[in-house]
Amino acid sequence: MTTPMKIPTIDHRMLEESLERAIRFADDAASTWSALAGLGMLGMAIGTDQGGPGLAFGEIALAARVLGRRGLGVPYRVFEAQSVPLLAELAGDPAVARLFPGVLDSSVRVSLAAPSATHIFAAVCKQGIRIDGQIPFVEGMATASHAIVAAELDGDAALLLVPSGARGLSHRPYAVSRGDPLSDLVLSDVVVPSDACIARGEAARTLLDGAHGRGVLATCAAMVGAMEALLPLTVDHLRTRRQFGRALAEFQVLQHAAADMFVELETAHALLDYGCEQLVAGAPPREGMVDMVKMRINDAARIVGETAVQLHGGIGMTMESAVGRLFATLTEDRNSFGTSRACMARLIAADRGAPQF
Amino acid sequence: MDKALGRQLAEAEDDQSFRSLLRDVFRDRVPPDIRAKVSAGQPLSKEDIVTSQRVLNAYGIAVPHWPGAWGGRGWSPSRYSIFLEELQFNAVPLPLQFNCFMIGPVLAAFGTEAQKHRFLARAANADDWWCQGFSEPGAGSDLAALSTRAIDDGDSFLVSGQKAWTTYGQYADWMFCLVRTAASGNRRDGISFVLIDMRSQGISVRPTITLDGRHEVNEVFLDGVRVPKSNLVGEENRGWDIARFLLANERSGIARIGLSKEKMARVRRRAVETGLWQDPVFQAAVLQVEVDIKALEVTQLRILNKAGAQDNQPDPASSILKLRGSQLQQRAAELLMEVEGQSAIRVFDNIADPAVAATDETAPAAAMNAYLNFRKVTIYGGSSEIQKGIIARTILNL
């Protein structure tokens, strides 16, 4: 590596502070969304020529990290990190561009339903395009106005823009730790106009791959945010909690455990920065680098999360504690957008034995 | 020495050509038999190390981090990183640590002009071989507990005591030494930093043979050794400040990421040769270490860029690099040994006499020796536990 890593610019620090202030009292998707709208921080990837902030992925990742400190990574991940940049690349399509004002004022929120195997079948019909199928684990459907659905249309990949109120579209939400549910999305004879097909073939696959890579890194960003919150909570706990006539902070083994947390957090943060830089520089979003970053941040998340709970004692096990909730969220993120085993399997499959360095 | 190459290296504009010119020096100018020994994990002779350092010094890159007046190059952190990486990756012996990373910076920062003129250029060229007289049997991690005494005798000190773990003391011409010049209430306030000629009367060096069967470290016994007061560095009884400076310097640049990368390249080659590469469990173990090396590399760059402006005060986060870098070296050494399997078991010529140990220097046996030898890296330079304590205290304020 010959290029020095960028240290945060003044703009990033200001952005971080503004976000922190704005979301101080947010505790769910709705209040998060109004906070972000109030700050003008929606539709970050929409270009300035389209009336948007025209920000890059680095800023989106920063926002994901700040939200992650409060366990608010979802549905920011799907709306802002995955869907909006995808739509921004299709700004030339009027069917897409007309959504932008709504994205900017938070009335339009676009989810992404892209199953790993093709489960959605679409066919041209008299009224436009008919869509059928089911997709599990879709993010953001509780508040989404639209979903980008990846389907097989005439034997080829296609991206279809579907309003969430479309007849025949339903979703079964299930609660997860962070409070914003995932859903099983069901499309039963849903009909959309032909211009709802916003991408086909290779273009559709490329857009989906890009969205996937951003999804992985936005997840990593939220994880780093959660770890950033867990460390000071733990250090404070060690300083204030007294047992055996002294503060926990006086016990060396606990000092060392906290030091381990710090080292893992620094490592995770450096990897996040590296991953974002590489992605923006054009690294293939479904290959080695992304898997490597996710896998190692998963490790950090395991150590930081487990240690935080351990050092908090019983309290860390409760649903009502910030520590407990952050750990549960972190654990879900470990298992989203790349489990360690899946990442390692892909790294092994791609490896032919030649030196890596 | 190739003057043209030396000039090109000094004037290299971008990192790419810089890296390439370094490789030219390392691959064409450092004798290949020396590099082969480093690559195979075999021990180097004194002559090997001196020869290699003199090549680097001839090209002006033995002490790039020193002040410009004494041979420094003023490289940016990223360029310096490239230098270390290429050095280690091309199996070039590291410049003698005690000369280049310890006494050199100390004298540059705290020495008198006379001391600088007398010692610095000779240290850069390995004309003097320096060793470190810090630890004692009763003073390891708790260095301030040292008790080697220096008694005032007019224009010199008389030094008596015992130093331990003195690396390459058997080759040394000079020793920089922490001695107790005052037995005041505060242990740290009575320590002085002196330079001792290893040919002085009253010095004896006794080998300590380590698990790898090698003579790398020594005990040094000092019995009324006369040390001129002109060999005192800094103020009397203010030696602890110099020690802290030196130890912090020792900690930086100690991640040795290039070294771990070089080991992993060897692991892969051997694993393909032996067929172990077909085992996905082994592959996963290799990939895990390589991922962790990459992670440390990006962490190091981020730390280097944050630290930037603070001279003489390494970021406490350099403890991260020492802590993790040393652990990675050990894991890489372990994989290198695993690849050899049972062949790594060494044959001792004379098992009853450990001083004649491990003469089997074939690659498999060298791998086990390296594994055993590398257990030291988490102990020296501030043990892992000390580094964690530093992080807890100075970064987390626990």
PDB file of C-alpha atoms in Angstrom, chain B residues 119-275:
ATOM      1  CA  PHE B 119      29.702   7.447  17.946  1.00  0.00           C
ATOM      2  CA  LEU B 120      26.970   8.201  15.395  1.00  0.00           C
ATOM      3  CA  ALA B 121      28.693   7.667  12.059  1.00  0.00           C
ATOM      4  CA  ARG B 122      30.398   4.550  13.395  1.00  0.00           C
ATOM      5  CA  ALA B 123      27.036   3.218  14.616  1.00  0.00           C
ATOM      6  CA  ALA B 124      25.424   3.799  11.217  1.00  0.00           C
ATOM      7  CA  ASN B 125      28.208   1.884   9.491  1.00  0.00           C
ATOM      8  CA  ALA B 126      28.281  -0.930  12.073  1.00  0.00           C
ATOM      9  CA  ASP B 127      31.888  -0.051  12.875  1.00  0.00           C
ATOM     10  CA  ASP B 128      30.849  -0.267  16.503  1.00  0.00           C
ATOM     11  CA  TRP B 129      28.437  -2.990  17.522  1.00  0.00           C
ATOM     12  CA  TRP B 130      26.200  -1.824  20.362  1.00  0.00           C
ATOM     13  CA  CYS B 131      24.346  -3.875  22.918  1.00  0.00           C
ATOM     14  CA  GLN B 132      21.733  -2.940  25.515  1.00  0.00           C
ATOM     15  CA  GLY B 133      22.415  -3.182  29.245  1.00  0.00           C
ATOM     16  CA  PHE B 134      18.931  -2.654  30.663  1.00  0.00           C
ATOM     17  CA  SER B 135      17.280  -5.753  32.087  1.00  0.00           C
ATOM     18  CA  GLU B 136      18.649  -7.544  35.129  1.00  0.00           C
ATOM     19  CA  PRO B 137      17.686 -10.791  36.823  1.00  0.00           C
ATOM     20  CA  GLY B 138      15.566  -8.723  39.237  1.00  0.00           C
ATOM     21  CA  ALA B 139      14.434  -6.100  36.761  1.00  0.00           C
ATOM     22  CA  GLY B 140      12.533  -7.237  33.640  1.00  0.00           C
ATOM     23  CA  SER B 141       9.180  -5.608  33.005  1.00  0.00           C
ATOM     24  CA  ASP B 142       9.865  -3.631  36.179  1.00  0.00           C
ATOM     25  CA  LEU B 143      12.986  -2.026  34.780  1.00  0.00           C
ATOM     26  CA  ALA B 144      13.062   0.690  37.430  1.00  0.00           C
ATOM     27  CA  ALA B 145      13.953  -2.001  39.951  1.00  0.00           C
ATOM     28  CA  LEU B 146      17.446  -2.218  38.444  1.00  0.00           C
ATOM     29  CA  SER B 147      20.304  -2.302  40.925  1.00  0.00           C
ATOM     30  CA  THR B 148      23.569  -2.196  38.931  1.00  0.00           C
ATOM     31  CA  ARG B 149      25.424   0.460  40.870  1.00  0.00           C
ATOM     32  CA  ALA B 150      27.618   3.293  39.574  1.00  0.00           C
ATOM     33  CA  ILE B 151      29.746   4.814  42.318  1.00  0.00           C
ATOM     34  CA  ASP B 152      31.222   8.306  41.876  1.00  0.00           C
ATOM     35  CA  ASP B 153      35.015   8.100  41.618  1.00  0.00           C
ATOM     36  CA  GLY B 154      36.011  11.637  40.621  1.00  0.00           C
ATOM     37  CA  ASP B 155      36.165  11.840  36.850  1.00  0.00           C
ATOM     38  CA  SER B 156      34.637   8.420  36.356  1.00  0.00           C
ATOM     39  CA  PHE B 157      32.091   5.978  37.721  1.00  0.00           C
ATOM     40  CA  LEU B 158      32.862   2.509  39.032  1.00  0.00           C
ATOM     41  CA  VAL B 159      30.083   0.234  37.821  1.00  0.00           C
ATOM     42  CA  SER B 160      29.209  -3.104  39.432  1.00  0.00           C
ATOM     43  CA  GLY B 161      26.264  -5.382  38.855  1.00  0.00           C
ATOM     44  CA  GLN B 162      24.715  -7.783  36.403  1.00  0.00           C
ATOM     45  CA  LYS B 163      22.745  -7.325  33.218  1.00  0.00           C
ATOM     46  CA  ALA B 164      20.576 -10.015  31.629  1.00  0.00           C
ATOM     47  CA  TRP B 165      19.147 -10.839  28.185  1.00  0.00           C
ATOM     48  CA  THR B 166      21.866  -8.792  26.498  1.00  0.00           C
ATOM     49  CA  THR B 167      21.340  -9.562  22.828  1.00  0.00           C
ATOM     50  CA  TYR B 168      24.557 -10.197  20.895  1.00  0.00           C
ATOM     51  CA  GLY B 169      26.606  -9.037  23.857  1.00  0.00           C
ATOM     52  CA  GLN B 170      29.226 -11.482  22.632  1.00  0.00           C
ATOM     53  CA  TYR B 171      29.764  -9.365  19.492  1.00  0.00           C
ATOM     54  CA  ALA B 172      29.488  -5.979  21.136  1.00  0.00           C
ATOM     55  CA  ASP B 173      32.083  -3.222  21.182  1.00  0.00           C
ATOM     56  CA  TRP B 174      29.976  -0.893  23.293  1.00  0.00           C
ATOM     57  CA  MET B 175      27.052  -1.175  25.692  1.00  0.00           C
ATOM     58  CA  PHE B 176      24.568   1.535  26.565  1.00  0.00           C
ATOM     59  CA  CYS B 177      23.659   0.891  30.127  1.00  0.00           C
ATOM     60  CA  LEU B 178      21.194   1.974  32.804  1.00  0.00           C
ATOM     61  CA  VAL B 179      22.876   2.214  36.181  1.00  0.00           C
ATOM     62  CA  ARG B 180      21.864   3.388  39.604  1.00  0.00           C
ATOM     63  CA  THR B 181      23.737   6.526  40.592  1.00  0.00           C
ATOM     64  CA  ALA B 182      21.575   7.404  43.576  1.00  0.00           C
ATOM     65  CA  ALA B 183      19.580   5.254  45.943  1.00  0.00           C
ATOM     66  CA  SER B 184      16.919   7.907  46.566  1.00  0.00           C
ATOM     67  CA  GLY B 185      13.368   7.217  47.700  1.00  0.00           C
ATOM     68  CA  ASN B 186      11.967   7.337  44.162  1.00  0.00           C
ATOM     69  CA  ARG B 187      13.614   4.478  42.231  1.00  0.00           C
ATOM     70  CA  ARG B 188      13.333   6.226  38.896  1.00  0.00           C
ATOM     71  CA  ASP B 189      15.128   9.368  40.043  1.00  0.00           C
ATOM     72  CA  GLY B 190      18.428   7.650  40.740  1.00  0.00           C
ATOM     73  CA  ILE B 191      19.031   6.130  37.305  1.00  0.00           C
ATOM     74  CA  SER B 192      21.689   7.278  34.825  1.00  0.00           C
ATOM     75  CA  PHE B 193      22.390   6.371  31.191  1.00  0.00           C
ATOM     76  CA  VAL B 194      26.042   5.595  30.489  1.00  0.00           C
ATOM     77  CA  LEU B 195      28.110   4.242  27.611  1.00  0.00           C
ATOM     78  CA  ILE B 196      30.459   1.399  28.473  1.00  0.00           C
ATOM     79  CA  ASP B 197      33.366   0.104  26.386  1.00  0.00           C
ATOM     80  CA  MET B 198      32.954  -3.677  26.305  1.00  0.00           C
ATOM     81  CA  ARG B 199      36.749  -4.086  26.326  1.00  0.00           C
ATOM     82  CA  SER B 200      36.933  -2.480  29.764  1.00  0.00           C
ATOM     83  CA  GLN B 201      38.532  -4.319  32.651  1.00  0.00           C
ATOM     84  CA  GLY B 202      35.966  -6.043  34.871  1.00  0.00           C
ATOM     85  CA  ILE B 203      33.435  -7.032  32.203  1.00  0.00           C
ATOM     86  CA  SER B 204      32.597 -10.662  31.498  1.00  0.00           C
ATOM     87  CA  VAL B 205      29.974 -12.011  29.157  1.00  0.00           C
ATOM     88  CA  ARG B 206      28.284 -15.357  29.791  1.00  0.00           C
ATOM     89  CA  PRO B 207      26.122 -16.977  27.088  1.00  0.00           C
ATOM     90  CA  THR B 208      22.477 -17.831  27.686  1.00  0.00           C
ATOM     91  CA  ILE B 209      21.389 -20.589  25.301  1.00  0.00           C
ATOM     92  CA  THR B 210      17.754 -20.267  24.243  1.00  0.00           C
ATOM     93  CA  LEU B 211      15.229 -22.951  23.263  1.00  0.00           C
ATOM     94  CA  ASP B 212      16.303 -22.832  19.659  1.00  0.00           C
ATOM     95  CA  GLY B 213      19.764 -23.883  20.722  1.00  0.00           C
ATOM     96  CA  ARG B 214      21.296 -20.584  19.775  1.00  0.00           C
ATOM     97  CA  HIS B 215      23.563 -18.145  21.535  1.00  0.00           C
ATOM     98  CA  GLU B 216      21.700 -14.924  21.010  1.00  0.00           C
ATOM     99  CA  VAL B 217      21.512 -13.485  24.512  1.00  0.00           C
ATOM    100  CA  ASN B 218      23.925 -13.150  27.393  1.00  0.00           C
ATOM    101  CA  GLU B 219      24.437 -12.200  30.986  1.00  0.00           C
ATOM    102  CA  VAL B 220      26.942  -9.389  31.412  1.00  0.00           C
ATOM    103  CA  PHE B 221      28.789  -9.175  34.715  1.00  0.00           C
ATOM    104  CA  LEU B 222      30.319  -5.858  35.706  1.00  0.00           C
ATOM    105  CA  ASP B 223      32.861  -5.815  38.505  1.00  0.00           C
ATOM    106  CA  GLY B 224      34.204  -2.353  39.303  1.00  0.00           C
ATOM    107  CA  VAL B 225      34.185  -1.265  35.657  1.00  0.00           C
ATOM    108  CA  ARG B 226      35.645   2.228  35.204  1.00  0.00           C
ATOM    109  CA  VAL B 227      33.393   4.438  33.049  1.00  0.00           C
ATOM    110  CA  PRO B 228      34.585   7.995  32.278  1.00  0.00           C
ATOM    111  CA  LYS B 229      31.992  10.638  33.156  1.00  0.00           C
ATOM    112  CA  SER B 230      32.285  11.889  29.572  1.00  0.00           C
ATOM    113  CA  ASN B 231      30.350   8.700  28.747  1.00  0.00           C
ATOM    114  CA  LEU B 232      27.326   9.873  30.728  1.00  0.00           C
ATOM    115  CA  VAL B 233      24.434  10.723  28.392  1.00  0.00           C
ATOM    116  CA  GLY B 234      22.145  13.486  29.584  1.00  0.00           C
ATOM    117  CA  GLU B 235      22.112  14.519  33.224  1.00  0.00           C
ATOM    118  CA  GLU B 236      23.088  12.285  36.062  1.00  0.00           C
ATOM    119  CA  ASN B 237      20.008  10.735  37.694  1.00  0.00           C
ATOM    120  CA  ARG B 238      17.850  11.729  34.699  1.00  0.00           C
ATOM    121  CA  GLY B 239      18.476   8.486  32.822  1.00  0.00           C
ATOM    122  CA  TRP B 240      14.908   7.246  33.209  1.00  0.00           C
ATOM    123  CA  ASP B 241      13.663   9.916  30.811  1.00  0.00           C
ATOM    124  CA  ILE B 242      16.145   8.700  28.226  1.00  0.00           C
ATOM    125  CA  ALA B 243      15.096   5.100  28.867  1.00  0.00           C
ATOM    126  CA  ARG B 244      11.438   5.985  28.291  1.00  0.00           C
ATOM    127  CA  PHE B 245      12.337   7.734  25.067  1.00  0.00           C
ATOM    128  CA  LEU B 246      14.357   4.742  23.915  1.00  0.00           C
ATOM    129  CA  LEU B 247      11.713   2.204  24.841  1.00  0.00           C
ATOM    130  CA  ALA B 248       8.994   4.143  23.046  1.00  0.00           C
ATOM    131  CA  ASN B 249      11.216   4.261  19.960  1.00  0.00           C
ATOM    132  CA  GLU B 250      11.842   0.551  20.290  1.00  0.00           C
ATOM    133  CA  ARG B 251       8.100   0.009  20.252  1.00  0.00           C
ATOM    134  CA  SER B 252       7.509   1.915  16.997  1.00  0.00           C
ATOM    135  CA  GLY B 253       8.374   0.173  13.780  1.00  0.00           C
ATOM    136  CA  ILE B 254       8.239  -3.067  15.686  1.00  0.00           C
ATOM    137  CA  ALA B 255       5.111  -4.426  14.051  1.00  0.00           C
ATOM    138  CA  ARG B 256       7.415  -6.015  11.437  1.00  0.00           C
ATOM    139  CA  ILE B 257       4.522  -6.522   9.088  1.00  0.00           C
ATOM    140  CA  GLY B 258       6.864  -7.140   6.165  1.00  0.00           C
ATOM    141  CA  LEU B 259       8.479  -9.951   8.115  1.00  0.00           C
ATOM    142  CA  SER B 260       5.144 -11.635   8.703  1.00  0.00           C
ATOM    143  CA  LYS B 261       4.238 -11.253   5.038  1.00  0.00           C
ATOM    144  CA  GLU B 262       7.519 -12.856   4.031  1.00  0.00           C
ATOM    145  CA  LYS B 263       6.852 -15.771   6.357  1.00  0.00           C
ATOM    146  CA  MET B 264       3.349 -16.246   4.951  1.00  0.00           C
ATOM    147  CA  ALA B 265       4.729 -16.309   1.406  1.00  0.00           C
ATOM    148  CA  ARG B 266       7.028 -19.110   2.558  1.00  0.00           C
ATOM    149  CA  VAL B 267       4.128 -20.905   4.237  1.00  0.00           C
ATOM    150  CA  ARG B 268       2.213 -20.918   0.964  1.00  0.00           C
ATOM    151  CA  ARG B 269       5.182 -22.128  -1.071  1.00  0.00           C
ATOM    152  CA  ARG B 270       5.879 -24.965   1.350  1.00  0.00           C
ATOM    153  CA  ALA B 271       2.196 -25.859   1.662  1.00  0.00           C
ATOM    154  CA  VAL B 272       1.883 -26.169  -2.119  1.00  0.00           C
ATOM    155  CA  GLU B 273       5.107 -28.214  -2.221  1.00  0.00           C
ATOM    156  CA  THR B 274       4.023 -30.595   0.544  1.00  0.00           C
ATOM    157  CA  GLY B 275       0.400 -30.853  -0.590  1.00  0.00           C
TER     158      GLY B 275
END
